[in-house]
């Protein structure tokens, strides 16, 4: 019995030791785990990726994100670097650049490089075609807010060979009466169906419609124009122009210029009509019975023309003389106001080297139909 009792005591002591050892081991593990959980871990910094720089076109669009229909137009032409230009979808291209390079003549912008190359090789066949050459008579059409235009060069010999003469058509008022209006202004009123037929002829014959800045560069010998170009203009922005004639230009998508007497207000016109100055308040006779353009001083003329330009949003490239009256004083007034070109009522055509401040025109009178127009413009 004594042996058994001692044996049981040894077993009990050994068991208690095992329990204590296990308890201490568990406690130690718990302590280690707690220390691992609470000790600071090394911080790993993931470097931020370097942002990809915006292209010039992307930067331009980002700067004009609030412009509906914004389009960044880039330009690709040999020998000249040009910044992208902001245009607006479905509006007419606004003052596309006209690059200049010594010994070369610019032959226009095209939608693809192959057509631009063809225009460089044969400007007579390609550089004047309204179907392929893109200028300010065309509505902007770009994809995903970006577009690239490709430029063509030609030579001074090609310009000389074209022998281009550009007619500037001059209209005034319009009538729905086939027999015309009565009175001394009868000749000013074109029959509206004659006008419609004339515009359709220009459309069907694919005449090239130069912008005014293109005409200026052409006069300088820096831009190729075909001998199949025409500029359409109307004087005074008469109600009959606004309601009867200009809608025809919108329907046929033919750019025209409306010379506006801005002191009488600037009317709303459709997107195919360029509004330019017919003076602010000089469309009336002065002391000698002639227009104020030949009665006022150069500074007075400059002040009037500056006001007119402001009313038109700042555009100053061209104006039309009231009654056609002009002299060196009026020319100086225009130069002081920053105007480069002016259209007279003298009959004739614009050629390389023409005087920019006395541009001639082709006057359209009552009774002139398509046959008469064809004789004037080809």
XYZ file of C-alpha atoms in Angstrom:
378
model
C 0.000 0.000 0.000
C 2.824 2.387 0.818
C 4.432 1.725 -2.570
C 1.202 2.327 -4.388
C 0.632 5.541 -2.512
C 4.094 6.825 -3.361
C 3.681 5.819 -7.002
C 0.415 7.705 -7.300
C 2.066 10.785 -5.788
C 4.889 10.670 -8.364
C 2.412 10.349 -11.192
C 0.403 13.296 -9.857
C 3.551 15.427 -9.540
C 4.694 14.526 -13.079
C 1.272 15.384 -14.498
C 1.233 18.718 -12.742
C 4.651 19.457 -14.226
C 3.473 18.661 -17.710
C 0.491 20.950 -17.276
C 2.689 23.773 -16.017
C 5.139 23.309 -18.881
C 2.356 23.338 -21.454
C 0.789 26.393 -19.861
C 4.072 28.272 -19.929
C 4.618 27.265 -23.548
C 1.199 28.507 -24.584
C 1.733 31.707 -22.680
C 5.058 32.184 -24.400
C 3.523 31.675 -27.814
C 0.774 34.118 -27.000
C 3.346 36.659 -25.884
C 5.315 36.231 -29.101
C 2.177 36.568 -31.229
C 1.089 39.676 -29.337
C 4.512 41.229 -29.763
C 4.438 40.457 -33.532
C 1.003 41.987 -33.888
C 1.863 45.176 -32.053
C 5.391 45.758 -33.336
C 5.695 48.249 -36.257
C 6.126 46.723 -39.683
C 8.389 48.240 -42.296
C 6.420 50.574 -44.653
C 6.757 49.842 -48.357
C 6.157 52.882 -50.623
C 4.770 52.138 -54.100
C 6.031 54.866 -56.445
C 3.304 56.841 -58.250
C 3.451 56.346 -62.012
C 4.764 59.359 -63.952
C 1.796 60.890 -65.832
C 2.066 60.720 -69.597
C 2.463 64.277 -70.936
C -0.466 65.576 -72.966
C 0.066 65.999 -76.672
C -0.364 69.582 -77.964
C -3.811 68.639 -79.291
C -4.847 67.082 -75.962
C -3.587 70.135 -74.080
C -5.569 72.411 -76.395
C -8.743 70.393 -75.836
C -8.160 70.324 -72.070
C -7.841 74.120 -72.047
C -11.167 74.416 -73.924
C -13.103 71.603 -72.291
C -16.091 73.920 -71.915
C -16.415 74.524 -75.680
C -19.160 72.327 -77.187
C -17.942 70.535 -80.295
C -14.318 71.548 -79.742
C -11.949 70.062 -82.307
C -8.151 70.247 -82.173
C -6.892 70.463 -85.759
C -3.235 69.554 -86.315
C -1.248 70.407 -89.434
C 1.285 68.311 -91.314
C 3.275 70.062 -94.027
C 6.871 69.710 -95.098
C 9.252 72.311 -93.752
C 6.864 74.170 -91.430
C 5.902 73.441 -87.814
C 2.452 74.674 -86.837
C 0.648 74.502 -83.509
C -2.758 72.796 -83.434
C -5.732 75.095 -83.850
C -9.070 75.046 -82.076
C -12.054 74.692 -84.397
C -15.709 73.913 -83.678
C -17.577 70.967 -85.145
C -20.067 71.875 -87.915
C -19.025 75.533 -88.081
C -16.990 76.802 -91.016
C -13.245 76.404 -90.562
C -12.076 79.701 -89.099
C -8.844 81.151 -90.521
C -6.884 78.009 -91.220
C -3.160 78.840 -91.372
C -1.624 79.766 -94.714
C 2.050 78.808 -94.354
C 4.685 80.645 -96.340
C 8.111 79.479 -97.451
C 10.643 81.122 -99.720
C 10.597 79.616 -103.195
C 7.323 77.760 -102.649
C 3.616 78.497 -102.975
C 1.043 76.999 -100.631
C -1.496 74.814 -102.446
C -4.027 74.091 -99.696
C -5.001 71.680 -96.920
C -6.237 68.132 -97.522
C -7.749 65.381 -95.409
C -5.042 62.811 -96.175
C -1.366 62.762 -97.060
C -1.854 61.015 -100.418
C -4.176 63.713 -101.758
C -1.846 66.446 -100.509
C 1.047 64.768 -102.332
C -1.052 64.570 -105.512
C -1.934 68.260 -105.186
C 1.756 69.109 -104.878
C 2.546 67.113 -108.007
C -0.361 68.444 -110.083
C -2.017 71.521 -108.529
C -4.208 72.175 -111.554
C -5.884 68.800 -111.107
C -6.138 68.728 -107.325
C -5.255 71.946 -105.530
C -8.368 73.816 -106.565
C -10.935 71.078 -106.189
C -13.620 71.887 -103.617
C -14.244 68.168 -103.316
C -10.820 67.608 -101.770
C -9.293 70.940 -100.716
C -10.333 72.062 -97.251
C -10.686 75.760 -96.437
C -12.939 78.168 -94.594
C -15.873 77.517 -96.913
C -16.211 74.001 -95.460
C -17.858 72.951 -92.168
C -15.536 71.367 -89.616
C -15.796 67.568 -89.556
C -13.535 65.764 -87.088
C -13.554 62.425 -85.268
C -13.068 62.119 -81.496
C -12.444 65.875 -81.272
C -9.194 65.686 -83.266
C -8.233 66.005 -86.918
C -5.035 66.257 -88.948
C -4.851 68.240 -92.179
C -2.047 67.721 -94.703
C -0.579 70.609 -96.658
C 0.614 70.821 -100.258
C 3.270 73.010 -101.865
C 3.570 74.055 -105.474
C 5.667 76.515 -107.463
C 5.442 80.068 -108.724
C 5.458 78.608 -112.237
C 2.250 76.712 -111.439
C 0.636 79.952 -110.251
C 1.677 81.735 -113.441
C 0.375 78.862 -115.565
C -3.041 78.926 -113.849
C -3.561 82.586 -114.826
C -6.265 82.747 -112.190
C -8.632 85.728 -112.097
C -11.015 85.727 -109.151
C -14.422 87.409 -109.609
C -16.058 88.946 -106.536
C -19.798 88.858 -107.203
C -21.732 91.837 -105.809
C -25.450 91.536 -105.055
C -27.704 94.001 -103.228
C -31.463 93.417 -102.849
C -33.779 90.654 -104.044
C -37.309 90.446 -105.354
C -39.824 87.657 -105.786
C -41.340 89.497 -108.790
C -40.168 88.044 -112.129
C -40.816 91.447 -113.722
C -38.583 93.124 -111.118
C -39.083 96.216 -108.982
C -39.800 99.732 -110.220
C -37.918 102.929 -109.519
C -34.316 104.039 -109.903
C -33.012 101.151 -107.765
C -34.644 98.564 -110.051
C -31.238 97.280 -111.197
C -30.206 96.515 -107.623
C -32.930 93.914 -107.192
C -31.973 90.470 -108.445
C -34.890 88.135 -109.121
C -34.641 85.492 -106.420
C -35.108 82.561 -108.813
C -32.233 83.900 -110.919
C -30.143 83.992 -107.755
C -31.139 80.441 -106.868
C -30.171 79.229 -110.342
C -26.854 81.096 -110.210
C -25.951 79.568 -106.849
C -26.912 76.132 -108.150
C -24.640 76.699 -111.160
C -21.713 77.595 -108.879
C -22.434 74.479 -106.829
C -22.830 72.136 -109.791
C -19.691 73.455 -111.508
C -17.626 72.925 -108.332
C -16.268 76.451 -108.112
C -13.663 76.948 -105.397
C -14.771 79.512 -102.784
C -11.714 81.312 -101.385
C -11.780 82.980 -97.986
C -10.594 86.582 -97.671
C -7.294 85.614 -96.073
C -6.759 83.193 -98.956
C -7.488 85.964 -101.429
C -4.909 88.154 -99.701
C -2.264 85.423 -99.877
C -3.168 84.795 -103.541
C -2.620 88.487 -104.338
C 0.785 88.208 -102.660
C 1.635 85.225 -104.885
C 1.885 82.994 -101.806
C -1.215 80.826 -102.440
C -2.301 78.809 -105.453
C -5.889 79.391 -106.599
C -7.419 77.788 -109.669
C -8.929 79.824 -112.473
C -12.240 78.399 -111.314
C -12.774 80.344 -108.103
C -15.426 82.864 -107.105
C -16.348 84.957 -104.068
C -20.037 85.702 -103.408
C -20.915 88.956 -101.629
C -23.984 91.012 -100.781
C -24.088 94.643 -99.653
C -26.218 96.161 -96.873
C -27.717 93.001 -95.263
C -31.106 94.060 -96.635
C -34.138 92.157 -95.268
C -34.585 90.579 -98.699
C -31.063 89.133 -98.440
C -31.722 87.802 -94.951
C -35.079 86.198 -95.678
C -34.845 85.235 -99.356
C -31.273 84.844 -100.577
C -28.982 83.760 -97.746
C -31.197 80.729 -96.923
C -30.333 79.464 -100.423
C -26.639 79.623 -99.527
C -27.343 77.650 -96.384
C -29.340 75.045 -98.311
C -26.593 74.628 -100.936
C -23.781 75.069 -98.379
C -22.175 77.897 -100.340
C -20.161 80.408 -98.347
C -20.941 84.078 -99.000
C -20.026 87.416 -97.424
C -22.603 89.886 -96.133
C -21.260 93.453 -95.901
C -23.122 94.924 -92.921
C -23.733 98.557 -91.923
C -23.027 97.799 -88.286
C -24.415 101.066 -86.895
C -27.866 99.806 -87.919
C -27.325 96.568 -86.002
C -25.714 93.228 -86.781
C -28.373 90.681 -87.789
C -28.212 86.994 -87.002
C -27.151 85.077 -90.107
C -26.636 81.408 -90.903
C -23.275 79.638 -90.575
C -22.444 79.901 -94.295
C -22.463 83.695 -94.203
C -19.362 85.680 -93.239
C -20.272 89.093 -91.836
C -17.866 91.877 -92.775
C -17.962 95.684 -92.583
C -19.840 98.105 -94.823
C -18.773 100.819 -92.323
C -20.398 101.622 -88.985
C -22.052 104.939 -89.838
C -20.606 106.153 -93.130
C -23.210 104.784 -95.539
C -24.678 108.213 -96.292
C -23.694 111.281 -98.248
C -21.345 113.916 -96.952
C -21.026 117.608 -97.693
C -20.065 117.114 -101.329
C -22.870 114.645 -102.017
C -20.516 111.676 -101.996
C -20.061 109.051 -99.312
C -18.469 109.847 -95.996
C -15.472 107.710 -96.900
C -14.283 110.615 -99.093
C -15.491 113.391 -96.786
C -14.049 112.527 -93.387
C -10.451 112.663 -92.218
C -8.346 109.524 -91.941
C -8.612 109.437 -88.107
C -12.407 109.867 -88.315
C -12.622 107.030 -90.839
C -10.383 104.878 -88.637
C -12.630 105.520 -85.606
C -15.754 104.515 -87.527
C -14.113 101.373 -88.902
C -12.790 100.419 -85.456
C -16.339 100.633 -84.099
C -17.594 98.538 -87.002
C -14.967 95.874 -86.417
C -15.851 95.744 -82.728
C -19.516 95.186 -83.598
C -18.458 92.253 -85.792
C -16.407 90.572 -83.096
C -13.095 92.154 -84.013
C -12.750 90.964 -87.611
C -10.942 93.516 -89.791
C -9.699 91.771 -92.912
C -11.978 93.360 -95.555
C -14.702 95.992 -95.987
C -16.872 97.307 -98.825
C -16.924 101.019 -99.680
C -20.408 102.580 -99.544
C -21.301 103.614 -103.111
C -17.792 102.498 -104.031
C -16.408 105.918 -103.093
C -12.785 105.869 -101.968
C -9.577 107.883 -102.166
C -6.147 107.949 -100.571
C -7.557 109.490 -97.367
C -10.020 106.624 -96.988
C -7.232 104.143 -97.687
C -5.131 105.712 -94.942
C -8.085 105.582 -92.545
C -8.493 101.869 -93.250
C -4.798 101.258 -92.672
C -4.958 103.119 -89.366
C -7.896 100.926 -88.312
C -6.021 97.753 -89.286
C -7.981 96.814 -92.418
C -6.024 95.109 -95.183
C -8.524 94.887 -98.063
C -11.509 96.783 -99.428
C -13.932 96.063 -102.258
C -15.007 98.756 -104.700
C -17.830 98.719 -107.272
C -15.410 98.898 -110.201
C -15.874 96.086 -112.697
C -13.006 93.613 -112.923
C -11.213 90.591 -111.472
C -8.663 90.036 -108.730
C -5.264 88.753 -109.884
C -1.832 88.257 -108.377
C -0.538 91.743 -107.563
C -3.949 93.472 -107.381
C -4.263 96.526 -105.127
C -5.801 95.173 -101.919
C -7.553 98.452 -101.061
C -9.285 98.774 -104.440
C -10.535 95.276 -105.185
C -12.840 95.187 -108.248
C -16.073 93.223 -108.473
C -18.583 91.695 -110.884
C -21.871 93.512 -110.347
C -25.046 91.416 -110.661
C -28.052 93.420 -111.842
C -31.715 92.599 -112.337
C -32.283 90.409 -115.390
C -28.946 88.600 -115.221
C -29.549 84.864 -115.240
C -27.219 81.882 -115.372
C -26.157 82.572 -118.951
C -25.048 86.093 -118.014
C -23.257 84.819 -114.931
C -21.468 82.162 -116.984
C -20.102 84.842 -119.303
C -18.720 86.682 -116.301
C -17.166 83.820 -114.323
C -16.744 80.938 -116.783
